[in-house]
């Protein structure tokens, strides 16, 4: 299927590895030009090099990168200094740490809200009017399956991402919807990423179990009996960014291997 986004410009955040990189790879393979951003300069440059070397990348698809913290005003300014207009924006920032809500002070909450709610809103605000003027725009916010099925130790993430979800539910149904701009949230469950491995490693150390035993137990809670791959997550993202998804907006698309057991 031709997704119809060849030549479009995409901004992909948190794209040095994991789900963000999976999204960037899928978009590049569809012929989109991408500007990838992440904090780690070395990992980001490696990611950009690999994207350029990807044999599935059409010759005309450009790859640019900016090492910056997208959750800061200075980081966003650095990105927009390289390019101002984007047809596609994939927002993504590392989730806040797990813990007991009794231990989180105001600063912890502000940091979580700033990274996982206000940063995507700032990126949306900076790009949607240009998208609307051109008659095409796709924004995909990478949030979390915990928005639908909250996890008690991830309260900072639950709260901040739920705030973003509520905001998107409104703005996606504004006049932007009739101007060719869609805004959707993509909710990952358990994917094979460094973040998952880090969380499982912590659980293994806490319980004294071998890491592989903890990973295997986690897999068994998922109907698909496996973790998702960044590549298949990226493919879902690319479809949401395509011309074929123009009638989907304000949606929360769950990719979790069937782990959420609700009917709706």
Tab-separated table of C-alpha atoms in Angstrom:
chain	number	residue	atom	x	y	z
A	1	UNK	CA	0.000	0.000	0.000
A	2	UNK	CA	1.314	3.428	-0.942
A	3	UNK	CA	0.806	5.585	2.142
A	4	UNK	CA	0.990	8.770	0.091
A	5	UNK	CA	3.523	10.543	2.294
A	6	UNK	CA	6.612	10.493	0.079
A	7	UNK	CA	8.217	13.926	0.155
A	8	UNK	CA	6.381	15.002	3.320
A	9	UNK	CA	8.455	16.360	6.191
A	10	UNK	CA	8.221	14.568	9.542
A	11	UNK	CA	9.510	15.515	12.974
A	12	UNK	CA	10.051	12.443	15.144
A	13	UNK	CA	10.958	12.926	18.790
A	14	UNK	CA	12.834	10.502	21.013
A	15	UNK	CA	14.052	8.840	17.837
A	16	UNK	CA	17.552	7.642	18.711
A	17	UNK	CA	16.243	4.197	19.654
A	18	UNK	CA	13.167	2.198	20.586
A	19	UNK	CA	9.686	3.181	19.498
A	20	UNK	CA	10.674	6.615	18.210
A	21	UNK	CA	13.329	5.106	15.971
A	22	UNK	CA	10.842	2.493	14.786
A	23	UNK	CA	8.492	5.295	13.718
A	24	UNK	CA	11.270	7.228	11.963
A	25	UNK	CA	12.377	4.115	10.101
A	26	UNK	CA	8.857	3.355	8.893
A	27	UNK	CA	8.341	6.931	7.690
A	28	UNK	CA	11.689	7.051	5.895
A	29	UNK	CA	10.916	3.780	4.133
A	30	UNK	CA	7.717	5.398	2.849
A	31	UNK	CA	9.762	8.195	1.315
A	32	UNK	CA	9.105	10.825	3.962
A	33	UNK	CA	11.869	13.240	4.919
A	34	UNK	CA	12.562	13.070	8.639
A	35	UNK	CA	14.156	15.266	11.255
A	36	UNK	CA	14.890	13.104	14.265
A	37	UNK	CA	15.590	14.522	17.696
A	38	UNK	CA	16.830	13.042	20.982
A	39	UNK	CA	19.059	14.061	23.856
A	40	UNK	CA	21.912	11.628	23.294
A	41	UNK	CA	24.051	12.993	20.464
A	42	UNK	CA	26.082	9.827	19.850
A	43	UNK	CA	23.106	7.472	19.750
A	44	UNK	CA	21.168	9.945	17.616
A	45	UNK	CA	23.953	10.256	15.061
A	46	UNK	CA	24.179	6.455	14.872
A	47	UNK	CA	20.425	6.262	14.329
A	48	UNK	CA	20.612	8.857	11.540
A	49	UNK	CA	23.494	7.029	9.890
A	50	UNK	CA	21.553	3.771	9.969
A	51	UNK	CA	18.442	5.409	8.536
A	52	UNK	CA	20.452	6.870	5.671
A	53	UNK	CA	22.084	3.500	5.017
A	54	UNK	CA	18.760	1.618	5.111
A	55	UNK	CA	18.416	-0.184	1.788
A	56	UNK	CA	14.633	0.295	1.943
A	57	UNK	CA	14.969	4.115	2.056
A	58	UNK	CA	13.990	5.741	-1.247
A	59	UNK	CA	16.867	7.771	-2.652
A	60	UNK	CA	15.115	11.112	-2.246
A	61	UNK	CA	14.180	10.735	1.432
A	62	UNK	CA	16.259	13.118	3.565
A	63	UNK	CA	17.370	12.448	7.135
A	64	UNK	CA	18.327	15.315	9.454
A	65	UNK	CA	18.999	15.174	13.174
A	66	UNK	CA	19.182	17.563	16.115
A	67	UNK	CA	20.580	16.531	19.483
A	68	UNK	CA	18.374	18.410	21.928
A	69	UNK	CA	15.983	17.948	24.824
A	70	UNK	CA	12.588	18.449	23.173
A	71	UNK	CA	10.971	18.920	26.597
A	72	UNK	CA	12.731	22.284	26.997
A	73	UNK	CA	12.074	25.619	25.349
A	74	UNK	CA	15.684	25.721	24.152
A	75	UNK	CA	15.433	22.226	22.702
A	76	UNK	CA	12.313	23.044	20.710
A	77	UNK	CA	13.915	26.274	19.488
A	78	UNK	CA	16.917	24.281	18.244
A	79	UNK	CA	14.640	21.981	16.259
A	80	UNK	CA	12.606	24.785	14.699
A	81	UNK	CA	15.791	26.665	13.830
A	82	UNK	CA	16.625	23.786	11.477
A	83	UNK	CA	13.137	23.508	10.004
A	84	UNK	CA	9.920	25.295	10.886
A	85	UNK	CA	7.202	23.523	8.909
A	86	UNK	CA	6.315	19.859	9.264
A	87	UNK	CA	3.546	17.785	7.712
A	88	UNK	CA	3.918	15.019	10.294
A	89	UNK	CA	4.847	15.281	13.964
A	90	UNK	CA	5.434	12.278	16.211
A	91	UNK	CA	5.692	13.393	19.833
A	92	UNK	CA	7.552	11.138	22.212
A	93	UNK	CA	9.395	11.626	25.491
A	94	UNK	CA	10.658	9.164	28.039
A	95	UNK	CA	8.166	8.360	30.730
A	96	UNK	CA	8.681	9.500	34.328
A	97	UNK	CA	10.037	6.994	36.844
A	98	UNK	CA	7.796	4.540	38.694
A	99	UNK	CA	7.273	4.764	42.423
A	100	UNK	CA	4.900	5.415	45.306
A	101	UNK	CA	2.812	8.570	44.929
A	102	UNK	CA	3.557	9.421	48.561
A	103	UNK	CA	7.164	10.043	47.585
A	104	UNK	CA	6.491	12.445	44.708
A	105	UNK	CA	6.800	16.125	45.481
A	106	UNK	CA	5.524	19.037	43.417
A	107	UNK	CA	8.710	19.168	41.371
A	108	UNK	CA	8.291	15.528	40.327
A	109	UNK	CA	4.747	16.204	39.161
A	110	UNK	CA	5.699	19.381	37.289
A	111	UNK	CA	8.543	17.565	35.524
A	112	UNK	CA	6.209	14.741	34.462
A	113	UNK	CA	3.494	17.092	33.226
A	114	UNK	CA	6.028	19.275	31.429
A	115	UNK	CA	7.558	16.334	29.543
A	116	UNK	CA	4.528	14.188	28.831
A	117	UNK	CA	1.687	16.693	28.533
A	118	UNK	CA	2.893	20.243	27.934
A	119	UNK	CA	5.698	19.376	25.490
A	120	UNK	CA	3.366	17.605	23.036
A	121	UNK	CA	0.905	20.481	23.368
A	122	UNK	CA	3.664	22.990	22.547
A	123	UNK	CA	4.658	20.956	19.471
A	124	UNK	CA	1.035	20.744	18.353
A	125	UNK	CA	0.590	24.482	18.834
A	126	UNK	CA	3.740	25.220	16.848
A	127	UNK	CA	2.817	23.122	13.811
A	128	UNK	CA	-0.932	22.632	13.292
A	129	UNK	CA	-1.729	26.016	11.748
A	130	UNK	CA	0.869	25.491	9.031
A	131	UNK	CA	-0.519	22.005	8.434
A	132	UNK	CA	-4.042	23.389	8.153
A	133	UNK	CA	-2.938	26.071	5.702
A	134	UNK	CA	-1.404	23.377	3.480
A	135	UNK	CA	-4.440	21.106	3.848
A	136	UNK	CA	-2.592	18.118	5.298
A	137	UNK	CA	-1.245	17.289	8.743
A	138	UNK	CA	-0.707	14.269	10.942
A	139	UNK	CA	0.175	14.359	14.615
A	140	UNK	CA	0.760	11.126	16.501
A	141	UNK	CA	1.441	11.260	20.231
A	142	UNK	CA	3.168	8.212	21.661
A	143	UNK	CA	1.571	7.828	25.087
A	144	UNK	CA	1.055	4.539	26.955
A	145	UNK	CA	-1.347	1.637	27.371
A	146	UNK	CA	-1.513	2.791	31.002
A	147	UNK	CA	-3.840	5.562	29.822
A	148	UNK	CA	-6.489	2.861	29.337
A	149	UNK	CA	-5.315	0.466	32.039
A	150	UNK	CA	-3.529	2.505	34.734
A	151	UNK	CA	-0.661	0.947	36.665
A	152	UNK	CA	-0.401	2.127	40.250
A	153	UNK	CA	3.382	2.558	40.313
A	154	UNK	CA	3.219	4.660	37.138
A	155	UNK	CA	1.076	7.381	38.642
A	156	UNK	CA	3.185	10.225	37.248
A	157	UNK	CA	2.807	8.822	33.752
A	158	UNK	CA	-0.879	7.977	34.247
A	159	UNK	CA	-1.651	11.526	35.295
A	160	UNK	CA	0.437	13.453	32.762
A	161	UNK	CA	-0.492	11.322	29.762
A	162	UNK	CA	-4.166	11.317	30.706
A	163	UNK	CA	-4.028	15.109	30.726
A	164	UNK	CA	-2.643	15.064	27.183
A	165	UNK	CA	-5.316	12.572	26.148
A	166	UNK	CA	-8.052	14.870	27.390
A	167	UNK	CA	-6.562	17.847	25.588
A	168	UNK	CA	-6.241	15.941	22.308
A	169	UNK	CA	-9.837	14.738	22.557
A	170	UNK	CA	-10.926	18.345	22.275
A	171	UNK	CA	-8.472	19.919	19.860
A	172	UNK	CA	-8.640	16.991	17.411
A	173	UNK	CA	-12.345	17.732	16.966
A	174	UNK	CA	-11.888	21.449	16.397
A	175	UNK	CA	-11.977	23.077	12.954
A	176	UNK	CA	-8.592	21.474	12.304
A	177	UNK	CA	-10.401	18.229	11.480
A	178	UNK	CA	-12.028	19.844	8.427
A	179	UNK	CA	-8.668	21.252	7.288
A	180	UNK	CA	-7.000	17.902	6.753
A	181	UNK	CA	-5.234	17.726	10.130
A	182	UNK	CA	-5.601	14.647	12.310
A	183	UNK	CA	-4.344	14.200	15.867
A	184	UNK	CA	-4.225	10.735	17.370
A	185	UNK	CA	-2.558	8.968	20.270
A	186	UNK	CA	-0.691	5.681	19.856
A	187	UNK	CA	-0.632	3.654	23.072
A	188	UNK	CA	2.142	1.059	23.375
A	189	UNK	CA	1.912	-1.902	25.666
A	190	UNK	CA	4.967	-4.072	26.306
A	191	UNK	CA	7.474	-3.568	23.504
A	192	UNK	CA	11.009	-4.895	23.288
A	193	UNK	CA	12.820	-1.666	24.170
A	194	UNK	CA	15.527	-0.575	26.570
A	195	UNK	CA	12.883	0.944	28.837
A	196	UNK	CA	11.083	-2.396	29.190
A	197	UNK	CA	14.344	-4.219	29.838
A	198	UNK	CA	15.321	-1.628	32.437
A	199	UNK	CA	11.992	-2.013	34.245
A	200	UNK	CA	12.230	-5.801	34.152
A	201	UNK	CA	15.825	-5.691	35.372
A	202	UNK	CA	14.688	-3.645	38.362
A	203	UNK	CA	11.950	-6.188	39.091
A	204	UNK	CA	14.456	-9.029	38.833
A	205	UNK	CA	16.839	-7.372	41.280
A	206	UNK	CA	13.998	-6.629	43.681
A	207	UNK	CA	12.668	-10.199	43.690
A	208	UNK	CA	15.941	-12.034	43.303
A	209	UNK	CA	14.733	-13.843	40.187
A	210	UNK	CA	16.747	-14.253	36.997
A	211	UNK	CA	15.998	-11.556	34.434
A	212	UNK	CA	14.853	-14.087	31.814
A	213	UNK	CA	12.368	-15.573	34.297
A	214	UNK	CA	10.870	-12.138	34.915
A	215	UNK	CA	10.692	-11.446	31.166
A	216	UNK	CA	9.074	-14.819	30.516
A	217	UNK	CA	6.477	-14.230	33.224
A	218	UNK	CA	5.670	-10.852	31.675
A	219	UNK	CA	5.288	-12.380	28.214
A	220	UNK	CA	2.811	-14.915	29.571
A	221	UNK	CA	0.470	-12.114	30.690
A	222	UNK	CA	0.091	-11.032	27.051
A	223	UNK	CA	-2.349	-12.981	24.834
A	224	UNK	CA	0.105	-12.707	21.931
A	225	UNK	CA	2.687	-14.389	24.210
A	226	UNK	CA	5.445	-12.032	23.104
A	227	UNK	CA	6.643	-8.454	23.280
A	228	UNK	CA	5.998	-6.118	20.382
A	229	UNK	CA	8.809	-4.919	18.128
A	230	UNK	CA	9.653	-1.269	17.422
A	231	UNK	CA	9.315	-2.049	13.703
A	232	UNK	CA	5.683	-3.094	13.958
A	233	UNK	CA	4.919	-0.153	16.200
A	234	UNK	CA	6.469	2.105	13.570
A	235	UNK	CA	4.283	0.562	10.887
A	236	UNK	CA	1.149	1.464	12.857
A	237	UNK	CA	2.452	4.990	13.306
A	238	UNK	CA	3.189	5.310	9.583
A	239	UNK	CA	-0.358	4.264	8.719
A	240	UNK	CA	-1.799	6.878	11.099
A	241	UNK	CA	0.375	9.426	9.271
A	242	UNK	CA	-0.811	8.290	5.856
A	243	UNK	CA	-3.363	9.744	3.453
A	244	UNK	CA	-5.517	6.688	4.175
A	245	UNK	CA	-6.034	7.667	7.838
A	246	UNK	CA	-7.596	11.044	7.132
A	247	UNK	CA	-10.922	9.969	8.649
A	248	UNK	CA	-9.334	8.932	11.956
A	249	UNK	CA	-8.833	11.708	14.481
A	250	UNK	CA	-9.020	12.043	18.244
A	251	UNK	CA	-8.455	8.311	18.654
A	252	UNK	CA	-6.436	6.292	21.163
A	253	UNK	CA	-4.951	3.405	19.211
A	254	UNK	CA	-3.865	0.607	21.543
A	255	UNK	CA	-1.037	-1.722	20.510
A	256	UNK	CA	-0.536	-4.217	23.337
A	257	UNK	CA	-0.859	-7.739	21.957
A	258	UNK	CA	-4.332	-8.048	23.469
A	259	UNK	CA	-3.256	-7.374	27.068
A	260	UNK	CA	-6.083	-4.904	27.781
A	261	UNK	CA	-9.083	-7.086	28.495
A	262	UNK	CA	-11.837	-4.485	28.155
A	263	UNK	CA	-14.510	-4.642	25.470
A	264	UNK	CA	-14.138	-0.969	24.531
